[in-house]
Coordinates of C-alpha atoms in Angstrom, one line a residue:
L1430 CA -10.0 -15.6 -19.6
L1431 CA -9.3 -18.8 -21.7
A1432 CA -12.6 -17.6 -24.0
A1433 CA -10.8 -14.5 -24.4
G1434 CA -7.3 -15.9 -25.0
L1435 CA -8.8 -17.5 -27.6
L1436 CA -10.6 -15.4 -28.8
D1437 CA -7.1 -13.1 -29.1
K1438 CA -5.4 -15.9 -31.0
I1439 CA -7.9 -15.7 -33.7
D1440 CA -7.6 -12.1 -34.0
E1441 CA -11.0 -11.8 -32.8
L1442 CA -9.9 -8.2 -31.2
D1443 CA -13.7 -7.2 -30.3
L1444 CA -14.6 -10.0 -28.6
A1445 CA -11.3 -11.0 -27.4
R1446 CA -11.4 -7.4 -25.8
A1447 CA -15.3 -8.1 -24.5
A1448 CA -14.4 -11.1 -22.9
Y1449 CA -10.9 -9.7 -21.1
A1450 CA -13.4 -6.7 -19.7
A1451 CA -16.0 -9.2 -18.2
V1452 CA -13.6 -10.9 -15.9
P1453 CA -14.6 -8.9 -12.6
A1454 CA -12.4 -7.5 -10.5
D1455 CA -12.5 -10.0 -7.5
D1456 CA -11.4 -12.5 -9.8
P1457 CA -8.0 -13.7 -9.2
A1458 CA -7.7 -13.8 -12.7
H1459 CA -8.5 -9.6 -13.2
V1460 CA -5.0 -8.5 -13.8
L1461 CA -4.3 -10.9 -16.2
A1462 CA -7.3 -10.3 -18.0
E1463 CA -6.6 -5.9 -18.0
L1464 CA -2.9 -7.1 -19.8
G1465 CA -4.9 -8.8 -21.8
R1466 CA -7.4 -6.1 -22.7
A1467 CA -4.2 -3.8 -23.5
E1468 CA -2.2 -6.1 -25.2
V1469 CA -5.7 -6.4 -27.8
M1470 CA -5.7 -2.3 -27.5
R1471 CA -2.6 -2.3 -28.8
R1472 CA -2.8 -4.4 -31.5
Q1473 CA -5.5 -2.4 -32.3
G1474 CA -3.7 0.8 -32.7
Q1475 CA -5.7 1.7 -29.6
I1476 CA -2.1 3.0 -27.9
D1477 CA -3.0 5.8 -25.4
D1478 CA -6.6 3.6 -23.9
A1479 CA -3.6 0.6 -23.4
V1480 CA -0.7 2.6 -22.1
S1481 CA -3.9 3.8 -19.9
A1482 CA -4.6 0.1 -19.2
Y1483 CA -1.8 -1.0 -18.6
R1484 CA -1.2 1.9 -15.8
D1485 CA -4.5 1.2 -14.1
V1486 CA -3.3 -2.5 -13.0
A1487 CA 0.7 -1.3 -12.4
T1488 CA -1.1 1.4 -9.8
D1489 CA -4.1 -0.6 -9.0
E1490 CA -3.8 -2.2 -5.3
Q1491 CA -4.1 -6.2 -6.6
G1492 CA -1.8 -5.8 -8.8
L1493 CA 0.6 -3.8 -6.6
R1494 CA -0.1 -7.1 -4.2
T1495 CA 0.8 -9.6 -6.9
T1496 CA 4.0 -7.7 -7.3
G1497 CA 5.0 -7.1 -4.0
K1498 CA 6.3 -4.4 -4.9
K1499 CA 5.0 -0.4 -3.8
V1500 CA 4.0 2.2 -6.2
A1501 CA 5.6 5.8 -5.0

């Protein structure tokens, strides 16, 4: 996650996106990584993909446990 963030800051967006995607689903930082990946996609102009990734995080079980809210 740290490497992905650094790559993002220096505008190495393809590498940042890959680094964010490499965080395993069972890692506690997975939700943050998915949010970072979505933000990179948005910055790359891939708006539909970014929106889809944000929606996935919002409906993901781990994401729900993080917010404590349920999506109807």
